[in-house]
PDB file of C-alpha atoms in Angstrom:
ATOM      1  CA  ASP A   1      -0.570  -0.081  -0.073  1.00 96.00           C
ATOM      2  CA  ILE A   2       0.848   3.604  -0.464  1.00 97.00           C
ATOM      3  CA  VAL A   3       0.884   5.329   2.822  1.00 98.00           C
ATOM      4  CA  MET A   4       0.873   8.998   2.177  1.00 98.00           C
ATOM      5  CA  THR A   5       2.410  11.704   4.493  1.00 98.00           C
ATOM      6  CA  GLN A   6       1.531  15.425   4.784  1.00 98.00           C
ATOM      7  CA  SER A   7       2.861  18.018   6.419  1.00 96.00           C
ATOM      8  CA  PRO A   8       2.546  20.263   8.494  1.00 97.00           C
ATOM      9  CA  ASP A   9      -0.403  18.892  10.694  1.00 98.00           C
ATOM     10  CA  SER A  10      -1.459  22.568  10.516  1.00 98.00           C
ATOM     11  CA  LEU A  11      -0.456  26.149   9.751  1.00 97.00           C
ATOM     12  CA  THR A  12      -1.378  29.480  10.402  1.00 97.00           C
ATOM     13  CA  ALA A  13      -0.681  32.070   7.883  1.00 96.00           C
ATOM     14  CA  SER A  14      -2.041  35.997   7.776  1.00 96.00           C
ATOM     15  CA  LEU A  15      -3.988  37.027   5.172  1.00 97.00           C
ATOM     16  CA  GLY A  16      -2.304  37.718   1.516  1.00 97.00           C
ATOM     17  CA  GLU A  17       0.250  35.648   2.937  1.00 97.00           C
ATOM     18  CA  ARG A  18       1.665  32.208   1.039  1.00 97.00           C
ATOM     19  CA  ALA A  19       1.128  29.046   2.498  1.00 98.00           C
ATOM     20  CA  THR A  20       2.377  25.386   1.256  1.00 98.00           C
ATOM     21  CA  ILE A  21       1.435  22.205   1.830  1.00 98.00           C
ATOM     22  CA  ASN A  22       4.105  19.309   1.466  1.00 98.00           C
ATOM     23  CA  CYS A  23       2.981  15.700   0.482  1.00 98.00           C
ATOM     24  CA  LYS A  24       4.714  12.054   0.243  1.00 98.00           C
ATOM     25  CA  SER A  25       3.965   8.890  -0.766  1.00 98.00           C
ATOM     26  CA  SER A  26       5.661   6.168   0.327  1.00 98.00           C
ATOM     27  CA  GLN A  27       6.305   5.146  -2.996  1.00 98.00           C
ATOM     28  CA  SER A  28       5.797   6.967  -6.296  1.00 98.00           C
ATOM     29  CA  VAL A  29       3.212   7.635  -8.124  1.00 97.00           C
ATOM     30  CA  LEU A  30       4.562   9.164 -11.520  1.00 98.00           C
ATOM     31  CA  TYR A  31       3.702   5.881 -14.142  1.00 96.00           C
ATOM     32  CA  SER A  32       6.862   6.315 -16.713  1.00 94.00           C
ATOM     33  CA  SER A  33       3.703   5.322 -19.884  1.00 95.00           C
ATOM     34  CA  ASN A  34       2.064   7.914 -19.195  1.00 95.00           C
ATOM     35  CA  ASN A  35       4.725  10.356 -17.545  1.00 96.00           C
ATOM     36  CA  LYS A  36       1.595  11.086 -15.142  1.00 97.00           C
ATOM     37  CA  ASN A  37       1.310  11.594 -11.501  1.00 98.00           C
ATOM     38  CA  TYR A  38      -1.305  10.602  -9.907  1.00 98.00           C
ATOM     39  CA  LEU A  39      -1.798  12.515  -7.507  1.00 98.00           C
ATOM     40  CA  ALA A  40      -5.227  14.936  -6.117  1.00 98.00           C
ATOM     41  CA  TRP A  41      -5.411  17.499  -3.843  1.00 98.00           C
ATOM     42  CA  TYR A  42      -8.752  18.498  -2.321  1.00 98.00           C
ATOM     43  CA  GLN A  43      -9.805  21.093   0.712  1.00 98.00           C
ATOM     44  CA  GLN A  44     -12.945  20.266   2.372  1.00 98.00           C
ATOM     45  CA  LYS A  45     -14.554  22.760   4.863  1.00 98.00           C
ATOM     46  CA  PRO A  46     -16.295  22.827   8.255  1.00 95.00           C
ATOM     47  CA  GLY A  47     -19.345  21.209   7.777  1.00 94.00           C
ATOM     48  CA  GLN A  48     -18.811  20.305   3.826  1.00 97.00           C
ATOM     49  CA  PRO A  49     -18.218  17.518   1.857  1.00 98.00           C
ATOM     50  CA  PRO A  50     -13.887  17.700   0.006  1.00 98.00           C
ATOM     51  CA  LYS A  51     -13.123  19.330  -3.417  1.00 98.00           C
ATOM     52  CA  LEU A  52     -10.934  18.671  -6.091  1.00 98.00           C
ATOM     53  CA  LEU A  53      -8.560  21.585  -6.305  1.00 98.00           C
ATOM     54  CA  ILE A  54      -5.955  19.479  -8.041  1.00 98.00           C
ATOM     55  CA  TYR A  55      -5.126  16.768 -10.231  1.00 98.00           C
ATOM     56  CA  TRP A  56      -2.234  14.843 -12.069  1.00 98.00           C
ATOM     57  CA  ALA A  57       0.092  16.749  -9.546  1.00 98.00           C
ATOM     58  CA  SER A  58      -0.607  19.941 -11.040  1.00 98.00           C
ATOM     59  CA  THR A  59      -3.527  20.424 -13.598  1.00 98.00           C
ATOM     60  CA  ARG A  60      -6.199  22.920 -11.857  1.00 98.00           C
ATOM     61  CA  GLU A  61      -9.702  22.053 -11.023  1.00 97.00           C
ATOM     62  CA  SER A  62     -12.449  24.403 -13.631  1.00 96.00           C
ATOM     63  CA  GLY A  63     -13.238  27.281 -11.362  1.00 96.00           C
ATOM     64  CA  VAL A  64     -10.353  26.822  -8.854  1.00 98.00           C
ATOM     65  CA  PRO A  65      -9.025  29.829  -8.558  1.00 97.00           C
ATOM     66  CA  ASP A  66      -5.720  30.355  -9.864  1.00 96.00           C
ATOM     67  CA  ARG A  67      -3.622  31.447  -6.467  1.00 97.00           C
ATOM     68  CA  PHE A  68      -3.691  27.220  -5.700  1.00 98.00           C
ATOM     69  CA  SER A  69      -1.216  25.232  -7.426  1.00 98.00           C
ATOM     70  CA  GLY A  70       0.273  22.245  -7.289  1.00 98.00           C
ATOM     71  CA  SER A  71       3.802  21.107  -8.181  1.00 98.00           C
ATOM     72  CA  GLY A  72       5.846  18.306  -7.531  1.00 98.00           C
ATOM     73  CA  SER A  73       6.633  14.950  -9.045  1.00 98.00           C
ATOM     74  CA  GLY A  74       7.595  10.770  -8.010  1.00 98.00           C
ATOM     75  CA  THR A  75       7.021  11.178  -4.191  1.00 98.00           C
ATOM     76  CA  ASP A  76       7.558  14.218  -3.236  1.00 98.00           C
ATOM     77  CA  PHE A  77       4.529  17.175  -3.700  1.00 98.00           C
ATOM     78  CA  THR A  78       3.500  20.509  -2.807  1.00 98.00           C
ATOM     79  CA  LEU A  79      -0.042  22.921  -2.824  1.00 98.00           C
ATOM     80  CA  THR A  80       1.074  26.373  -2.849  1.00 98.00           C
ATOM     81  CA  ILE A  81      -2.436  28.494  -1.989  1.00 98.00           C
ATOM     82  CA  ASN A  82      -0.717  32.366  -2.426  1.00 97.00           C
ATOM     83  CA  SER A  83      -2.650  35.610  -1.554  1.00 97.00           C
ATOM     84  CA  LEU A  84      -4.083  33.680   0.962  1.00 97.00           C
ATOM     85  CA  GLN A  85      -8.336  34.804   1.591  1.00 97.00           C
ATOM     86  CA  ALA A  86     -10.669  34.530   4.781  1.00 96.00           C
ATOM     87  CA  GLU A  87     -13.118  31.462   2.089  1.00 96.00           C
ATOM     88  CA  ASP A  88      -8.952  29.806   2.412  1.00 97.00           C
ATOM     89  CA  VAL A  89      -9.208  28.616   6.094  1.00 98.00           C
ATOM     90  CA  ALA A  90     -10.362  24.898   5.106  1.00 98.00           C
ATOM     91  CA  VAL A  91      -8.536  21.924   5.898  1.00 98.00           C
ATOM     92  CA  TYR A  92      -6.496  20.545   2.622  1.00 98.00           C
ATOM     93  CA  TYR A  93      -5.777  16.044   1.587  1.00 98.00           C
ATOM     94  CA  CYS A  94      -3.469  15.130  -1.112  1.00 98.00           C
ATOM     95  CA  GLN A  95      -3.962  11.589  -2.248  1.00 98.00           C
ATOM     96  CA  GLN A  96      -3.056   9.258  -4.630  1.00 98.00           C
ATOM     97  CA  TYR A  97      -4.415   7.437  -6.890  1.00 97.00           C
ATOM     98  CA  TYR A  98      -2.283   5.371  -8.854  1.00 96.00           C
ATOM     99  CA  SER A  99      -2.939   2.338  -7.201  1.00 96.00           C
ATOM    100  CA  THR A 100      -5.675   0.885  -4.418  1.00 95.00           C
ATOM    101  CA  PRO A 101      -5.739   1.939  -1.715  1.00 96.00           C
ATOM    102  CA  TYR A 102      -6.412   5.128  -2.827  1.00 97.00           C
ATOM    103  CA  ASN A 103      -4.725   6.988   0.434  1.00 97.00           C
ATOM    104  CA  PHE A 104      -5.718   9.706   1.604  1.00 98.00           C
ATOM    105  CA  GLY A 105      -2.767  12.049   3.476  1.00 98.00           C
ATOM    106  CA  GLN A 106      -3.945  12.478   6.772  1.00 98.00           C
ATOM    107  CA  GLY A 107      -4.759  16.355   6.398  1.00 98.00           C
ATOM    108  CA  THR A 108      -3.396  19.669   7.096  1.00 98.00           C
ATOM    109  CA  LYS A 109      -5.855  22.095   8.831  1.00 98.00           C
ATOM    110  CA  LEU A 110      -5.063  25.972   7.403  1.00 98.00           C
ATOM    111  CA  GLU A 111      -6.169  28.696   9.556  1.00 97.00           C
ATOM    112  CA  ILE A 112      -5.974  32.696   8.956  1.00 94.00           C
ATOM    113  CA  LYS A 113      -4.301  34.313  11.449  1.00 90.00           C
TER     114      LYS A 113
ATOM    115  CA  GLN B   1     -24.939  19.403 -12.368  1.00 94.00           C
ATOM    116  CA  VAL B   2     -23.642  16.438 -11.048  1.00 96.00           C
ATOM    117  CA  HIS B   3     -25.591  15.159  -7.847  1.00 98.00           C
ATOM    118  CA  LEU B   4     -24.874  12.380  -5.518  1.00 98.00           C
ATOM    119  CA  VAL B   5     -27.156  11.776  -2.560  1.00 98.00           C
ATOM    120  CA  GLU B   6     -27.153   9.363   0.119  1.00 98.00           C
ATOM    121  CA  SER B   7     -29.042   7.592   1.693  1.00 97.00           C
ATOM    122  CA  GLY B   8     -29.162   4.625   4.110  1.00 97.00           C
ATOM    123  CA  GLY B   9     -27.360   5.659   7.759  1.00 97.00           C
ATOM    124  CA  GLY B  10     -28.297   5.613  11.168  1.00 97.00           C
ATOM    125  CA  VAL B  11     -27.349   4.109  14.166  1.00 98.00           C
ATOM    126  CA  VAL B  12     -26.508   0.192  14.456  1.00 98.00           C
ATOM    127  CA  GLN B  13     -25.850  -1.831  17.234  1.00 98.00           C
ATOM    128  CA  PRO B  14     -21.980  -3.870  17.024  1.00 98.00           C
ATOM    129  CA  GLY B  15     -22.524  -7.072  14.954  1.00 98.00           C
ATOM    130  CA  GLY B  16     -25.158  -5.819  13.000  1.00 98.00           C
ATOM    131  CA  SER B  17     -25.358  -4.758   9.293  1.00 98.00           C
ATOM    132  CA  LEU B  18     -26.724  -1.980   6.970  1.00 98.00           C
ATOM    133  CA  ARG B  19     -27.498  -0.829   3.392  1.00 98.00           C
ATOM    134  CA  LEU B  20     -25.888   2.718   2.356  1.00 98.00           C
ATOM    135  CA  SER B  21     -27.841   3.963  -0.958  1.00 98.00           C
ATOM    136  CA  CYS B  22     -25.990   6.723  -3.764  1.00 98.00           C
ATOM    137  CA  GLY B  23     -28.744   7.811  -6.041  1.00 98.00           C
ATOM    138  CA  ALA B  24     -26.653   9.345  -9.035  1.00 98.00           C
ATOM    139  CA  SER B  25     -28.018  12.451 -11.376  1.00 97.00           C
ATOM    140  CA  GLY B  26     -26.063  15.399 -13.602  1.00 97.00           C
ATOM    141  CA  PHE B  27     -23.974  12.721 -15.605  1.00 96.00           C
ATOM    142  CA  ILE B  28     -23.766   9.710 -17.649  1.00 96.00           C
ATOM    143  CA  PHE B  29     -24.202   7.390 -14.801  1.00 97.00           C
ATOM    144  CA  SER B  30     -23.332   4.209 -16.272  1.00 96.00           C
ATOM    145  CA  ASP B  31     -19.768   6.018 -17.651  1.00 95.00           C
ATOM    146  CA  SER B  32     -18.696   6.792 -14.084  1.00 96.00           C
ATOM    147  CA  GLY B  33     -16.518   4.777 -11.047  1.00 97.00           C
ATOM    148  CA  MET B  34     -17.661   5.425  -8.092  1.00 98.00           C
ATOM    149  CA  HIS B  35     -16.201   4.912  -4.393  1.00 98.00           C
ATOM    150  CA  TRP B  36     -17.431   5.432  -1.093  1.00 98.00           C
ATOM    151  CA  VAL B  37     -15.074   7.288   1.254  1.00 98.00           C
ATOM    152  CA  ARG B  38     -15.723   7.679   5.053  1.00 98.00           C
ATOM    153  CA  GLN B  39     -14.781  10.468   7.648  1.00 98.00           C
ATOM    154  CA  ALA B  40     -14.696   9.348  11.117  1.00 98.00           C
ATOM    155  CA  PRO B  41     -15.495  12.201  13.436  1.00 97.00           C
ATOM    156  CA  GLY B  42     -13.114  14.349  13.426  1.00 96.00           C
ATOM    157  CA  LYS B  43     -10.582  12.655  11.408  1.00 98.00           C
ATOM    158  CA  GLY B  44      -9.260  12.775   7.942  1.00 98.00           C
ATOM    159  CA  LEU B  45     -10.924  11.066   5.315  1.00 98.00           C
ATOM    160  CA  GLU B  46      -9.940   7.432   4.461  1.00 98.00           C
ATOM    161  CA  TRP B  47     -10.827   5.276   0.931  1.00 98.00           C
ATOM    162  CA  VAL B  48     -13.106   2.830   1.734  1.00 98.00           C
ATOM    163  CA  THR B  49     -14.411   1.337  -2.169  1.00 98.00           C
ATOM    164  CA  PHE B  50     -14.135   1.786  -5.684  1.00 97.00           C
ATOM    165  CA  ILE B  51     -16.600  -0.220  -8.673  1.00 97.00           C
ATOM    166  CA  THR B  52     -15.601   0.530 -12.061  1.00 97.00           C
ATOM    167  CA  TYR B  53     -18.480   1.933 -14.421  1.00 96.00           C
ATOM    168  CA  ASP B  54     -19.756  -1.430 -15.647  1.00 96.00           C
ATOM    169  CA  GLY B  55     -19.816  -3.063 -12.152  1.00 96.00           C
ATOM    170  CA  SER B  56     -16.953  -6.078 -13.023  1.00 96.00           C
ATOM    171  CA  ASN B  57     -14.592  -5.116 -10.342  1.00 97.00           C
ATOM    172  CA  LYS B  58     -14.459  -3.985  -7.413  1.00 97.00           C
ATOM    173  CA  TYR B  59     -11.744  -3.012  -4.641  1.00 97.00           C
ATOM    174  CA  TYR B  60     -11.705  -2.434  -0.688  1.00 98.00           C
ATOM    175  CA  ALA B  61      -9.445  -1.531   1.848  1.00 98.00           C
ATOM    176  CA  ASP B  62      -8.111  -4.074   3.780  1.00 98.00           C
ATOM    177  CA  SER B  63     -10.528  -2.831   6.842  1.00 98.00           C
ATOM    178  CA  VAL B  64     -13.552  -3.368   5.444  1.00 98.00           C
ATOM    179  CA  LYS B  65     -12.501  -6.290   2.815  1.00 98.00           C
ATOM    180  CA  GLY B  66     -15.034  -9.481   3.640  1.00 98.00           C
ATOM    181  CA  ARG B  67     -17.418  -6.681   5.743  1.00 98.00           C
ATOM    182  CA  PHE B  68     -18.647  -4.285   3.197  1.00 98.00           C
ATOM    183  CA  THR B  69     -19.822  -5.124  -0.322  1.00 98.00           C
ATOM    184  CA  ILE B  70     -20.497  -2.338  -3.364  1.00 98.00           C
ATOM    185  CA  SER B  71     -22.620  -2.913  -5.663  1.00 98.00           C
ATOM    186  CA  ARG B  72     -24.416  -0.233  -8.691  1.00 98.00           C
ATOM    187  CA  ASP B  73     -27.400  -0.985 -10.759  1.00 98.00           C
ATOM    188  CA  ASN B  74     -26.988   0.950 -13.864  1.00 98.00           C
ATOM    189  CA  SER B  75     -30.610   1.299 -14.791  1.00 97.00           C
ATOM    190  CA  LYS B  76     -31.062   3.340 -11.496  1.00 98.00           C
ATOM    191  CA  SER B  77     -28.204   5.086 -11.629  1.00 98.00           C
ATOM    192  CA  THR B  78     -27.552   4.008  -7.615  1.00 98.00           C
ATOM    193  CA  VAL B  79     -24.546   2.710  -5.928  1.00 98.00           C
ATOM    194  CA  ASN B  80     -25.146   0.983  -2.975  1.00 98.00           C
ATOM    195  CA  LEU B  81     -22.281  -0.015   0.249  1.00 98.00           C
ATOM    196  CA  HIS B  82     -23.123  -2.850   2.208  1.00 98.00           C
ATOM    197  CA  MET B  83     -22.083  -3.253   5.394  1.00 98.00           C
ATOM    198  CA  ASN B  84     -22.632  -6.178   7.594  1.00 98.00           C
ATOM    199  CA  SER B  85     -20.035  -6.915  10.520  1.00 98.00           C
ATOM    200  CA  LEU B  86     -20.491  -3.803  12.021  1.00 98.00           C
ATOM    201  CA  ARG B  87     -17.685  -2.023  14.529  1.00 98.00           C
ATOM    202  CA  PRO B  88     -17.794   0.455  16.995  1.00 98.00           C
ATOM    203  CA  GLU B  89     -14.676   1.922  14.621  1.00 98.00           C
ATOM    204  CA  ASP B  90     -16.893   1.634  11.470  1.00 98.00           C
ATOM    205  CA  THR B  91     -19.248   5.053  12.625  1.00 98.00           C
ATOM    206  CA  ALA B  92     -18.253   7.728  10.055  1.00 98.00           C
ATOM    207  CA  ILE B  93     -19.774  10.217   8.010  1.00 98.00           C
ATOM    208  CA  TYR B  94     -20.074   8.134   4.484  1.00 98.00           C
ATOM    209  CA  PHE B  95     -19.182   9.762   1.062  1.00 98.00           C
ATOM    210  CA  CYS B  96     -20.570   8.363  -1.964  1.00 98.00           C
ATOM    211  CA  ALA B  97     -18.270  10.116  -4.894  1.00 98.00           C
ATOM    212  CA  ARG B  98     -17.634   9.557  -8.941  1.00 98.00           C
ATOM    213  CA  GLY B  99     -14.075   8.898  -9.810  1.00 95.00           C
ATOM    214  CA  GLY B 100     -12.475   6.946 -12.932  1.00 82.00           C
ATOM    215  CA  THR B 101     -10.684   3.950 -12.776  1.00 80.00           C
ATOM    216  CA  SER B 102      -6.968   5.740 -11.977  1.00 83.00           C
ATOM    217  CA  GLY B 103      -8.235   8.753 -11.829  1.00 90.00           C
ATOM    218  CA  PRO B 104      -9.157  11.829  -8.803  1.00 95.00           C
ATOM    219  CA  VAL B 105     -12.492  11.702  -6.532  1.00 96.00           C
ATOM    220  CA  GLU B 106     -14.427  14.494  -8.962  1.00 96.00           C
ATOM    221  CA  ASN B 107     -17.603  15.144  -7.100  1.00 97.00           C
ATOM    222  CA  TRP B 108     -19.031  14.178  -3.864  1.00 98.00           C
ATOM    223  CA  GLY B 109     -22.042  13.687  -2.022  1.00 98.00           C
ATOM    224  CA  GLN B 110     -23.188  15.452   1.245  1.00 98.00           C
ATOM    225  CA  GLY B 111     -22.636  12.152   2.914  1.00 98.00           C
ATOM    226  CA  THR B 112     -24.075  10.342   5.177  1.00 98.00           C
ATOM    227  CA  LEU B 113     -23.545   9.282   8.877  1.00 98.00           C
ATOM    228  CA  VAL B 114     -23.397   5.718   9.899  1.00 98.00           C
ATOM    229  CA  THR B 115     -22.803   5.234  13.718  1.00 98.00           C
ATOM    230  CA  VAL B 116     -22.461   1.579  15.620  1.00 98.00           C
ATOM    231  CA  SER B 117     -22.891   1.684  19.032  1.00 97.00           C
ATOM    232  CA  SER B 118     -24.577  -0.559  21.558  1.00 94.00           C
TER     233      SER B 118
END
């Protein structure tokens, strides 16, 4: 099984600042035949279901603000949120869909100062 | 617009059974794989199971293998989760979600709460 580990567990940043969340997989999620990383990022606000933000490690889902960006390859990935807004308060999860079980990271709670 | 609505949650005793259902609309259901993902109170997301678009392949987390069964009815655009031998640690909100094989989870329902307690 591929284990997903996020860091940090929680993060506090100021409005307008940049927030960076890391995700590490226990084995590569890069599929060599198509050069795609099978890695997604989700945002979950309190009382709501998760929402897909980023897939293939760096492709933004339709309607997601361009303040959100994903990067990385192989086993190390980053979600960057620029110009933090109050509505970005949420828990963020990474997930690999390279192989079952499609494990999630433990989540990173983002708060605004 | 994709719409996923779960039903069937409730309180069940340890060792009991429950069946969750998810009704889908707004997309071609028979072309889409479907997941169940759960979230224990105050905890993170746990992937539970996935069924391919035609029901020919099913995958399970080790924590539920042998106890839970996923099924689908493409004529009714529904996906079900049959849960047997329930344990207190199965207590969670269960989300129905749409996604392809080897693809991200694209859409989520609001979830249904299952509580396993005596």
